[in-house]
Coordinates of C-alpha atoms in Angstrom, one line a residue:
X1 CA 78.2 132.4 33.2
X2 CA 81.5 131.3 36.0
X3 CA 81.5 131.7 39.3
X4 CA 85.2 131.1 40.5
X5 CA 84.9 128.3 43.3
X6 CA 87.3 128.6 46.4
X7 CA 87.5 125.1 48.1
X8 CA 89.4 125.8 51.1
X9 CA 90.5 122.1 53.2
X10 CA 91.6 121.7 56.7
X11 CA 92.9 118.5 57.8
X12 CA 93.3 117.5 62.0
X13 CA 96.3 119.0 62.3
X14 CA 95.4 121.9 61.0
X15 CA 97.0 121.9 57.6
X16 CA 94.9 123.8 55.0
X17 CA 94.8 123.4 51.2
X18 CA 92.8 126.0 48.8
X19 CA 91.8 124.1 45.8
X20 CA 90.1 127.2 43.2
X21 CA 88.2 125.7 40.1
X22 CA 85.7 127.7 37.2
X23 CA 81.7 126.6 38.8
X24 CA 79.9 126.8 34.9
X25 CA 75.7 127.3 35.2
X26 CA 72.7 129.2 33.7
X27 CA 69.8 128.6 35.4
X28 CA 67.8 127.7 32.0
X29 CA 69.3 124.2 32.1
X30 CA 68.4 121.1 33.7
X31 CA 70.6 118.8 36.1
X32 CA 71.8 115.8 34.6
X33 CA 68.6 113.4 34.5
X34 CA 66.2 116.1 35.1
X35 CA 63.2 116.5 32.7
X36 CA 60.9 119.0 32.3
X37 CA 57.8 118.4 29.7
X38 CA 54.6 119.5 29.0
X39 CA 52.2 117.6 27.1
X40 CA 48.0 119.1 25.9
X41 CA 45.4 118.7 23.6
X42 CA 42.1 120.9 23.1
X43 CA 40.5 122.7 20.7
X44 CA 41.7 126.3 19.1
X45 CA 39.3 129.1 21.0
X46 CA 39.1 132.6 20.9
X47 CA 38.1 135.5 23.0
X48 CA 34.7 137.0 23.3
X49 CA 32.6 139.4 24.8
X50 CA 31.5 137.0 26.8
X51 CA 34.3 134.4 27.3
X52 CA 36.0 132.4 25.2
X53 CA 34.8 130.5 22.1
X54 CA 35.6 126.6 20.9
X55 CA 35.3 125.3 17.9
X56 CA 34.9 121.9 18.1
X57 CA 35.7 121.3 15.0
X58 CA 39.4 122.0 15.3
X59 CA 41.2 120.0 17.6
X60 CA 44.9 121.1 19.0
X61 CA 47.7 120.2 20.7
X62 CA 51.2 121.9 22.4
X63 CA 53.9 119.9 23.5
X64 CA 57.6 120.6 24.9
X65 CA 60.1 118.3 26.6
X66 CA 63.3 119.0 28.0
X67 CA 66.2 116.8 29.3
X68 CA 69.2 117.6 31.1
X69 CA 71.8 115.2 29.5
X70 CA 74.5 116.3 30.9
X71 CA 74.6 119.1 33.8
X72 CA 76.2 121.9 31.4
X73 CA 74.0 120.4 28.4
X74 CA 70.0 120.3 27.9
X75 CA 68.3 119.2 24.8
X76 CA 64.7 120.5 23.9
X77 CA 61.9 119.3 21.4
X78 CA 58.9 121.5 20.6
X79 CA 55.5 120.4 18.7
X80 CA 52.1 122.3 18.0
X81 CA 49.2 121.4 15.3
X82 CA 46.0 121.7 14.4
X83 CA 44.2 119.8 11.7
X84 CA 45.5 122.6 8.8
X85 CA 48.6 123.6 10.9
X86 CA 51.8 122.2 12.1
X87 CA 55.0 123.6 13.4
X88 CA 58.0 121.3 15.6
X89 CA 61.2 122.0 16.4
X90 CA 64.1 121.2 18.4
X91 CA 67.7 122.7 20.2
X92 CA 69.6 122.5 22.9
X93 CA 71.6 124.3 25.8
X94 CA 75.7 124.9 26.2
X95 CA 76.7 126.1 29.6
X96 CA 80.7 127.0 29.1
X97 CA 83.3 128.9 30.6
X98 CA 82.8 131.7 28.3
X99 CA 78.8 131.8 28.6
X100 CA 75.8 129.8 27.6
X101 CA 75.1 128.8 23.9
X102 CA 71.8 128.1 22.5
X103 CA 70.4 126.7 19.2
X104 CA 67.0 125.4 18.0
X105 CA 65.7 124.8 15.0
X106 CA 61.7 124.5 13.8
X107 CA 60.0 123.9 10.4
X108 CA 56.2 124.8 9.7
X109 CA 53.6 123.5 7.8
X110 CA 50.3 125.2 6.7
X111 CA 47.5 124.4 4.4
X112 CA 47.9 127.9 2.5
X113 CA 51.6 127.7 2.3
X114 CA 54.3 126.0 1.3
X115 CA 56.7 123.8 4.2
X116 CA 58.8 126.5 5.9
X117 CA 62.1 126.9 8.0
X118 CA 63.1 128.9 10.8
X119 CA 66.4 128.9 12.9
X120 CA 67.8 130.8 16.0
X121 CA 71.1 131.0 17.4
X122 CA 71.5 132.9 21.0
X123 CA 74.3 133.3 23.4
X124 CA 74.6 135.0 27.2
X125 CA 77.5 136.1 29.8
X126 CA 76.7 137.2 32.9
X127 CA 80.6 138.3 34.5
X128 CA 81.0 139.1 37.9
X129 CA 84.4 139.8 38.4
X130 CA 84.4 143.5 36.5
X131 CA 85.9 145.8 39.0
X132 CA 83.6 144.0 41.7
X133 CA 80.4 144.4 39.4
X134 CA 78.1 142.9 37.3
X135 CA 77.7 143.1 33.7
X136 CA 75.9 140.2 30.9
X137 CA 75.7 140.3 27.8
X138 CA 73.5 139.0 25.9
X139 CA 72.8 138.0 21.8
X140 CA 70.5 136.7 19.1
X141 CA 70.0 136.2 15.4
X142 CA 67.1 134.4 13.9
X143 CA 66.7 133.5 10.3
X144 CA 63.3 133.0 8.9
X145 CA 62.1 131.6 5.6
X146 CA 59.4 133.3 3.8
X147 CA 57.1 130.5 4.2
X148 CA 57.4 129.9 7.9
X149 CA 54.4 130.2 10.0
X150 CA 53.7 130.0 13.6
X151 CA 50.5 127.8 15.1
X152 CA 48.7 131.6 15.5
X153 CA 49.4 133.0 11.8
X154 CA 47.0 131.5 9.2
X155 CA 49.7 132.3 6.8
X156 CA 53.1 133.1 6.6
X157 CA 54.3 137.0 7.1
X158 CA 58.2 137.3 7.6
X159 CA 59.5 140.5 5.2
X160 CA 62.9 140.2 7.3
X161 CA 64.7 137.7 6.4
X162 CA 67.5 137.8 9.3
X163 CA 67.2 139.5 12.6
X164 CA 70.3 140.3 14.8
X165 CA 70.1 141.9 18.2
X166 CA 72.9 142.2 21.0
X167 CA 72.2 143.7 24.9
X168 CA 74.9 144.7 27.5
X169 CA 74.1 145.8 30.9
X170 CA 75.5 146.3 34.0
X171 CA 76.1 148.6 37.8
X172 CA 76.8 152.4 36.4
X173 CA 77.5 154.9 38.9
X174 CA 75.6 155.8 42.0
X175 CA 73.8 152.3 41.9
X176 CA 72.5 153.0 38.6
X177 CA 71.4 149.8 36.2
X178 CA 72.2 150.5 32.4
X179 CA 71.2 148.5 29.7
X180 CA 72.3 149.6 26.3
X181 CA 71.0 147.3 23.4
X182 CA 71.0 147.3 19.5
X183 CA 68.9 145.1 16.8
X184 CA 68.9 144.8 12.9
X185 CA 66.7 143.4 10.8
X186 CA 67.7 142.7 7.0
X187 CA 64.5 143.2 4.4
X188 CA 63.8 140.6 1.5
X189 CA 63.4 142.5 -1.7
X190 CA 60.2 144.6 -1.7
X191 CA 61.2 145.8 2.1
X192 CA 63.5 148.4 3.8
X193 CA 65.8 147.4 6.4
X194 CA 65.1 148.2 9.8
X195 CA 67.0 148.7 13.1
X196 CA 66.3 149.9 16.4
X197 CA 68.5 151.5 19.4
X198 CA 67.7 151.4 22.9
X199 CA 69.0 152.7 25.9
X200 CA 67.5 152.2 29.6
X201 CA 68.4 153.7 33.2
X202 CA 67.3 152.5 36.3
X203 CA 67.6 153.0 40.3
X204 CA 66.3 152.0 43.2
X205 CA 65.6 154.8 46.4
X206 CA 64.7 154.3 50.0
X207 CA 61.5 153.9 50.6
X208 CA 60.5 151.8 48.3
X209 CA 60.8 154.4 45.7
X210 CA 62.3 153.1 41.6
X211 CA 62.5 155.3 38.5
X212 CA 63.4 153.8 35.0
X213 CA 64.3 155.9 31.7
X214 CA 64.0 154.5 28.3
X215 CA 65.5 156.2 25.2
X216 CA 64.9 154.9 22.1
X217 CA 65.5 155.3 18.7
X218 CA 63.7 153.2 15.4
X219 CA 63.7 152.8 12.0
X220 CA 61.9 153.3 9.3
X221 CA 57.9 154.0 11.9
X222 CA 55.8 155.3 8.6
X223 CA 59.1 156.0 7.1
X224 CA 60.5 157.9 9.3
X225 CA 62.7 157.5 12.2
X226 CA 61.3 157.7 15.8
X227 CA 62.9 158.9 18.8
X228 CA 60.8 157.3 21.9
X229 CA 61.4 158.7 25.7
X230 CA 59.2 156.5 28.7
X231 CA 59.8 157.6 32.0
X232 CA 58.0 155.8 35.0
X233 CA 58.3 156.3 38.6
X234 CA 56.7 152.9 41.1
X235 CA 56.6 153.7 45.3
X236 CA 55.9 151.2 47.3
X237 CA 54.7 151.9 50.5
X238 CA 52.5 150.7 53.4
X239 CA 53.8 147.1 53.2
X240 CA 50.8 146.4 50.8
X241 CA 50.3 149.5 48.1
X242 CA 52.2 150.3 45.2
X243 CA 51.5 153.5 43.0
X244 CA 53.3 153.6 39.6
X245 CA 53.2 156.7 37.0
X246 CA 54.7 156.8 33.3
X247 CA 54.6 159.0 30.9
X248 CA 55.4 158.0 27.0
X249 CA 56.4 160.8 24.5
X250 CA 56.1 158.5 21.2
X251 CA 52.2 158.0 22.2
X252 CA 51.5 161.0 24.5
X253 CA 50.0 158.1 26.5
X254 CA 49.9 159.2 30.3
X255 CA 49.1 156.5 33.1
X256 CA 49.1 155.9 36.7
X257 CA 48.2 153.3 38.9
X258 CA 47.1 152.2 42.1
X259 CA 47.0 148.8 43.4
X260 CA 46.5 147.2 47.1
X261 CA 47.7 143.8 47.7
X262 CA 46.3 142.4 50.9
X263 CA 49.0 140.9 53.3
X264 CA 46.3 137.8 53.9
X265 CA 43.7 135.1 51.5
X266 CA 41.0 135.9 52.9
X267 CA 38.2 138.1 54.5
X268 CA 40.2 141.0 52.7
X269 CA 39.8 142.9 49.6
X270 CA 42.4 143.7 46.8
X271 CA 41.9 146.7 44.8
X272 CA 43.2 149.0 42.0
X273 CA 42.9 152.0 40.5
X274 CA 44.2 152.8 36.6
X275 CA 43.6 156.1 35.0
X276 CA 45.5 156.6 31.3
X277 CA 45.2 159.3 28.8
X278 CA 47.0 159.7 25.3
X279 CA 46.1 162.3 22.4
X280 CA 42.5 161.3 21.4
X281 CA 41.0 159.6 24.7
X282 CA 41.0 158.7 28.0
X283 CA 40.0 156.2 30.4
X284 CA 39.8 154.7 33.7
X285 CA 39.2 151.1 35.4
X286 CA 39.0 150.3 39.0
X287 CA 38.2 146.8 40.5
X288 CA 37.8 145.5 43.8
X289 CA 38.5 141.6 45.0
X290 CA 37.0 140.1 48.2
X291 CA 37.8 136.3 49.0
X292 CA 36.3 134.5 52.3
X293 CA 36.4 131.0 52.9
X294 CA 33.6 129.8 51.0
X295 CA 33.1 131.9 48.1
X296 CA 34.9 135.5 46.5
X297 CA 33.2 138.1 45.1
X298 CA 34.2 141.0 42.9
X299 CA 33.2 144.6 41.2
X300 CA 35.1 146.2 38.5
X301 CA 34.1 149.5 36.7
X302 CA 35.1 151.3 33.7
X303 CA 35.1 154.2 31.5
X304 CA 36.6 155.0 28.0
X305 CA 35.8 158.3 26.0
X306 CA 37.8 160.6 23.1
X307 CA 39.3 163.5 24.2
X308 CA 38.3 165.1 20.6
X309 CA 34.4 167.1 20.1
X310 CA 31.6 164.7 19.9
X311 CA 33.7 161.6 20.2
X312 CA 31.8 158.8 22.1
X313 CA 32.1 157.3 26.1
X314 CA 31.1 154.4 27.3
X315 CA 30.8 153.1 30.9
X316 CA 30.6 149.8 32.3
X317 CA 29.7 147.8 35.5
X318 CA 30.4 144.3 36.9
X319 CA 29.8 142.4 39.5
X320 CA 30.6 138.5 40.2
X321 CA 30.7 135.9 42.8
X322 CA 32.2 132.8 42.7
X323 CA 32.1 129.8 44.8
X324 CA 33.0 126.1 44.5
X325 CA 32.3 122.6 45.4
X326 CA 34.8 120.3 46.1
X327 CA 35.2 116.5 46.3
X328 CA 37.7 114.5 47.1
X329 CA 38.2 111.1 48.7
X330 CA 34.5 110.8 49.2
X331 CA 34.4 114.0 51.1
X332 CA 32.9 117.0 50.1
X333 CA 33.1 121.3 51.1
X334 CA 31.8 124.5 50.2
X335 CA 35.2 126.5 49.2
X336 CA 35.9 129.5 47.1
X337 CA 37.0 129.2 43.6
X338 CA 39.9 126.5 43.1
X339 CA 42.8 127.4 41.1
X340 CA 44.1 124.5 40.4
X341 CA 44.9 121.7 43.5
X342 CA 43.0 121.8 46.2
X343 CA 43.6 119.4 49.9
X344 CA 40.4 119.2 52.1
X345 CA 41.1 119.0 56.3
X346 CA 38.0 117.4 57.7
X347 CA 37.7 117.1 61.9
X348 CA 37.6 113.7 62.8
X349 CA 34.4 112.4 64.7
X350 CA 35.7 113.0 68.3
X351 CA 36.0 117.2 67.5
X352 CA 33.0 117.5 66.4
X353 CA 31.7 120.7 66.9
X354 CA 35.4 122.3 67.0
X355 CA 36.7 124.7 64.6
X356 CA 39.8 123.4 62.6
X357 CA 42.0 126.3 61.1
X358 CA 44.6 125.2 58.6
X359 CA 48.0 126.6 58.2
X360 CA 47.0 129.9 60.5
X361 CA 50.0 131.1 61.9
X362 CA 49.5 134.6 63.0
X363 CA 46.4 136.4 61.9
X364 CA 43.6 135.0 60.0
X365 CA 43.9 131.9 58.8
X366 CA 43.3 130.7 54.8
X367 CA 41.2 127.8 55.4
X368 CA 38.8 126.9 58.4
X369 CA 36.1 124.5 59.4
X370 CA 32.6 125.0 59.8
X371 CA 29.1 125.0 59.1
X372 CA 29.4 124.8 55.6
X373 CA 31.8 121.2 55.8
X374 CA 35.6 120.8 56.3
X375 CA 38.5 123.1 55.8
X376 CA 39.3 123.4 52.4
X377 CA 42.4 125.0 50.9
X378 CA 41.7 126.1 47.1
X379 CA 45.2 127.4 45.9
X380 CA 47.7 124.5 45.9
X381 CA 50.2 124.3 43.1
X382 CA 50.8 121.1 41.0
X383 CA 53.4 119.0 41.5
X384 CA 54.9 121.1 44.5
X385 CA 55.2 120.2 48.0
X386 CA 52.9 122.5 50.7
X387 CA 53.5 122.4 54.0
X388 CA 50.2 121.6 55.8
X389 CA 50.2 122.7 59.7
X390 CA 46.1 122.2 61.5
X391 CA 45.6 123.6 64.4
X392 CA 42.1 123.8 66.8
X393 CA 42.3 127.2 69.1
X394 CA 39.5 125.7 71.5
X395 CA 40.6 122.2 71.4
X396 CA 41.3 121.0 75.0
X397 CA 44.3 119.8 76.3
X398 CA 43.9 116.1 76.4
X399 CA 42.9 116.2 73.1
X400 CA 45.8 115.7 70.9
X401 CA 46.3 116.1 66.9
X402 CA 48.7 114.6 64.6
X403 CA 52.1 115.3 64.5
X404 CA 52.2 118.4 62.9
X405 CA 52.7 119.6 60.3
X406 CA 51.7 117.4 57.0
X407 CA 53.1 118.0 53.9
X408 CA 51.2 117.3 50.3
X409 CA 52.6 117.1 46.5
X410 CA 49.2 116.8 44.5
X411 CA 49.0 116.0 41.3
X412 CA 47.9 118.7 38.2
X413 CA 44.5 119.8 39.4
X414 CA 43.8 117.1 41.9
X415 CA 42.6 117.0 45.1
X416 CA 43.6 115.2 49.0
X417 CA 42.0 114.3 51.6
X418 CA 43.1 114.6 55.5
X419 CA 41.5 114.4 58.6
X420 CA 42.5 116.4 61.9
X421 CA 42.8 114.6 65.0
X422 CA 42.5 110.7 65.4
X423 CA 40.3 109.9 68.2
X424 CA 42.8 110.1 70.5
X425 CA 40.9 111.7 73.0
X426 CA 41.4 110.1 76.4
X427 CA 44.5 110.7 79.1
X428 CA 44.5 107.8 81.7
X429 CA 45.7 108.2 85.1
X430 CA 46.3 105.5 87.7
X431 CA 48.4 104.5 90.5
X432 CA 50.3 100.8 90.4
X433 CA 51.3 99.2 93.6
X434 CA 52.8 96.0 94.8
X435 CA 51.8 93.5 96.4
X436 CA 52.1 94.8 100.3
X437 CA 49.9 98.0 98.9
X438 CA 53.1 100.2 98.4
X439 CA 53.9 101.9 95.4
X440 CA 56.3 101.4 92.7
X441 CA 58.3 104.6 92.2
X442 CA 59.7 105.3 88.9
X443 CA 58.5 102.2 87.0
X444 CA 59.1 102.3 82.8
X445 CA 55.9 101.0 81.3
X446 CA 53.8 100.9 77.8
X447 CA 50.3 101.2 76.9
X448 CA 49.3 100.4 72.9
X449 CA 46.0 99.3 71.5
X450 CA 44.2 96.1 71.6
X451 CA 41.3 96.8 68.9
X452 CA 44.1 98.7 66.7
X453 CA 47.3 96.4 66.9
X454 CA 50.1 97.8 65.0
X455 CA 49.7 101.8 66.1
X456 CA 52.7 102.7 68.4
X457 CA 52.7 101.8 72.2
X458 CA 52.4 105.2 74.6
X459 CA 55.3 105.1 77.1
X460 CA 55.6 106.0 80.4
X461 CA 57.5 106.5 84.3
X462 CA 55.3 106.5 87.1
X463 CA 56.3 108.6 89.8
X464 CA 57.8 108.2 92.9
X465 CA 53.9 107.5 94.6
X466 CA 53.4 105.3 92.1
X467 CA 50.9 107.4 89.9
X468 CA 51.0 107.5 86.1
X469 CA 49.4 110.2 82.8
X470 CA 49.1 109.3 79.6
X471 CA 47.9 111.1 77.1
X472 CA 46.8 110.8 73.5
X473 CA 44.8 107.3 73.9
X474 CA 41.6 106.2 72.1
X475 CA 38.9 104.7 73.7
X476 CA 39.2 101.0 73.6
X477 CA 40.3 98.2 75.2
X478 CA 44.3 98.8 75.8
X479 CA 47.4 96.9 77.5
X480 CA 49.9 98.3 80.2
X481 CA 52.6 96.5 80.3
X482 CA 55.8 97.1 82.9
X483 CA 59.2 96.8 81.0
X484 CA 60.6 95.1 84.3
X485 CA 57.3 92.7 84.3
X486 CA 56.5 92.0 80.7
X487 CA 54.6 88.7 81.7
X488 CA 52.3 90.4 83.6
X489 CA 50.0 92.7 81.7
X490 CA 47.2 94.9 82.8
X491 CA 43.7 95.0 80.7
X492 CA 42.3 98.4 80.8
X493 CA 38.6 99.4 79.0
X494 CA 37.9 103.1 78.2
X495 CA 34.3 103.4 77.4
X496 CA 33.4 104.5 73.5
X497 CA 33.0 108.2 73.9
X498 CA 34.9 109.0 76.4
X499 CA 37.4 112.0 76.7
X500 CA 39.3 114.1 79.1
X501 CA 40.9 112.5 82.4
X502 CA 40.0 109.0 83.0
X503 CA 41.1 107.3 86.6
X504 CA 41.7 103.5 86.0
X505 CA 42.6 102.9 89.9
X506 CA 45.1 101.3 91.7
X507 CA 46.8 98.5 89.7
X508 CA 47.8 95.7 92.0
X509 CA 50.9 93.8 90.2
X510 CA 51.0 90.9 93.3
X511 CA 55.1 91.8 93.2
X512 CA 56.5 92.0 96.7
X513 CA 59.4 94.1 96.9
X514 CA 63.0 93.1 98.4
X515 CA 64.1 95.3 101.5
X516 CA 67.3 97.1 101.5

């Protein structure tokens, strides 16, 4: 859709020129440059009572990549096969003033079928400027050939030859959402045409309270035409629970819902509740979700019976716990199940024995150090960058961490490495002095590492008695240097191991100072 842009220039003497220009997007197209692509091979599997199934036999693949050619233009090509199956396809993206064009076109091939065709043509308007609303609409028509088939169909089914649908909505009344829409689908010979109207209401209440009305009307259903009413209700309340009821007079199916979302990752429990009923049965499910840091557990039951004499139930129990081991950079943790990227945060060697919590902020934090390894958080997302902030509640405070926070972009179901703290462990204190014993008062100076040359230099004023702190040093040997005296350099050894407070003395620079 437009936006109408309003450029408004002031120049230093205050002279202002308004420049207005059409702003043209859709937020299904990519910036000029930009790609987006998808590229994976497997084998074809199916679901079973116990997981899904491979066949090894019948290798796969899916594919998609997008470009963004222009900024108001995106092209698209599309590919899937197996070894009896193939389908590919490509289109593109229009963003103009008067909405957003789309076109793709695909062809099919299948062992039990001839080559077939397929082609779809949609456009969209979203207009803001109706009486201060908004309203969209939106279209589609799709042809498809008798003998096209998609990778899931082992052969072709299409008994409509064209299929045109069209969808306007926008702010009624009383905040009220409408959506009215209307499809049509034209029969080959040997079918009936078919077409379908819908109409939908919605409104949001305080306190978290929505309702939603569909009206519907189809077809030939069994030829005959059905008229289809849903009404739902959703309340969300206490932050973290939702209940939803609905009600569906085409089915007679009845169902409401409770779910609890906890408000942290871990050491709390999700749960939910779903109880449904139509004409011949009913059923319920409930399920309950517990994740700490190194391993989730959960427990889901269910029931299922007719509603009719002598009909049959059935019951079911479950329980399962899930944990995970995870390596990266030659490190290694106990975590819970890994969803896809993971980034481990081990201590290093000086805060040993200290917990290290990872991105805590207030409340319990998702990943944390301890006697099952290093921090480990399971739940990255490829290709995104996390914000990474450590943190050690008991860590004392000479002991300093790296700047915080980190930030990590992993790669598709990879795994990084980073260590808390650096060794820095040690804050030296001393006094320097001059030759006659006095001190020298507000004196710029460095420290930086002899055994680690390169790492940045620690700076410091001493005071006006000639003392000096700095913190955030490794043990080591180390180099103070006055900015006033550069050719005179002080040696300084911490001992390995040491932290906290060390006193280095009195540093005699053999400078006499001029009298007033």
């Amino acid at each position: 859709g437009t936006n109408d842009v309003e450029l408004r220039v002031t120049d230093e003497v205050g002279r202002a020129e308004i420049v207005r220009f059409p702003f043209v997007f859709d937020s299904s197209l990519l910036g000029v440059g930009e790609q987006d692509f998808s590229y994976t091979a497997g084998f074809v599997s199916r679901v079973t009572p116990t997981g899904r199934d491979y066949d090894a036999r019948e290798p796969a693949y899916s594919m998609y990549h997008e470009a963004g050619v222009t900024d108001q233009f995106t092209a698209r090509v599309t590919s899937q096969g197996t070894l009896h199956q193939e389908m590919a396809g490509a289109g593109g993206r229009w963003a103009t003033g008067l909405g957003t064009v789309g076109a793709d076109i695909a062809s099919s091939r299948n062992d039990a079928s001839a080559p077939g065709a397929a082609a779809r043509l949609q456009y969209r308007y979203a207009d803001t400027r109706a009486r201060g609303e908004i309203q969209s609409w939106s279209a589609v028509a799709t042809y498809l050939s008798p003998e096209y088939a998609t990778l899931s169909e082992s052969a072709a089914s299409n008994p409509y030859v064209l299929n045109v649908g069209l969808v306007y909505d926008r702010r009624l009344l009383w905040n009220v959402f409408g959506a009215f829409g209307v499809s049509r689908q034209v029969a080959r010979r040997g079918y009936a045409d078919a077409a379908s109207e819908d109409l939908t209401l919605s409104r949001s209440f305080q306190r978290g309270v929505f309702a939603m009305l569909s009206a519907g009307r189809r077809a030939p259903v069994g030829g005959e035409t059905e008229n289809r009413f849903v009404l739902s209700l959703e309340w969300n309340f206490g932050a973290q629970d939702t209940l939803r009821a609905s009600q569906d007079s085409a089915t007679g199916d009845s169902r409401l819902q409770w779910q609890h979302s906890a408000s942290r990752r871990v050491r709390a429990v999700d749960a939910s509740i779903i109880l449904a009923r139509d004409r011949s049965s009913e059923s319920g499910q409930g399920e309950l979700h517990y994740r700490d840091y190194r391993f989730s557990a959960q427990t889901a039951g269910s029931y299922a019976g007719g509603r009719t004499p002598g009909s049959s139930t059935g019951r079911n129990m479950s329980l399962s716990v899930g944990t995970a081991l995870a390596f990266a950079d030659g490190r290694a943790a106990i975590t819970r199940p890994i969803t896809d990227s993971f980034v481990i945060v081990s201590p290093h060697p000086s805060l040993s024995g200290r917990a290290i919590e990872v991105n805590a902020g207030v409340g319990v934090p998702p990943a944390k150090s301890g006697l099952l390894g290093p921090a480990v958080l399971p739940e990255l997302t490829s290709y995104q960058q996390q914000r990474i902030e450590v943190s050690a509640p008991d860590l004392p405070s000479w002991i300093e961490l790296d700047p915080q926070p980190r930030y990590v972009k992993p790669a598709y179901r990879s795994g990084t490495a980073l260590t808390a703290g650096s060794g820095a462990t040690v804050v030296a204190q001393g006094l320097i002095a001059d030759a006659d014993g006095g001190p020298l008062a507000s004196e710029p100076g460095e420290i930086d590492s002899i055994d680690e040359p390169g790492t940045a230099a620690q700076s410091f004023f001493t005071a006006e008695t000639g003392r000096f702190s700095v913190a955030g040093l490794k043990p080591g040997r180390l180099r103070l240097v006055l900015r006033n005296y550069p050719d005179r350099p002080f040696l300084l050894t911490i001992a390995p191991g040491r932290a906290g407070i060390v006193d280095v003395g009195i540093l005699d620079t053999g400078l006499r100072r001029l009298s007033k």
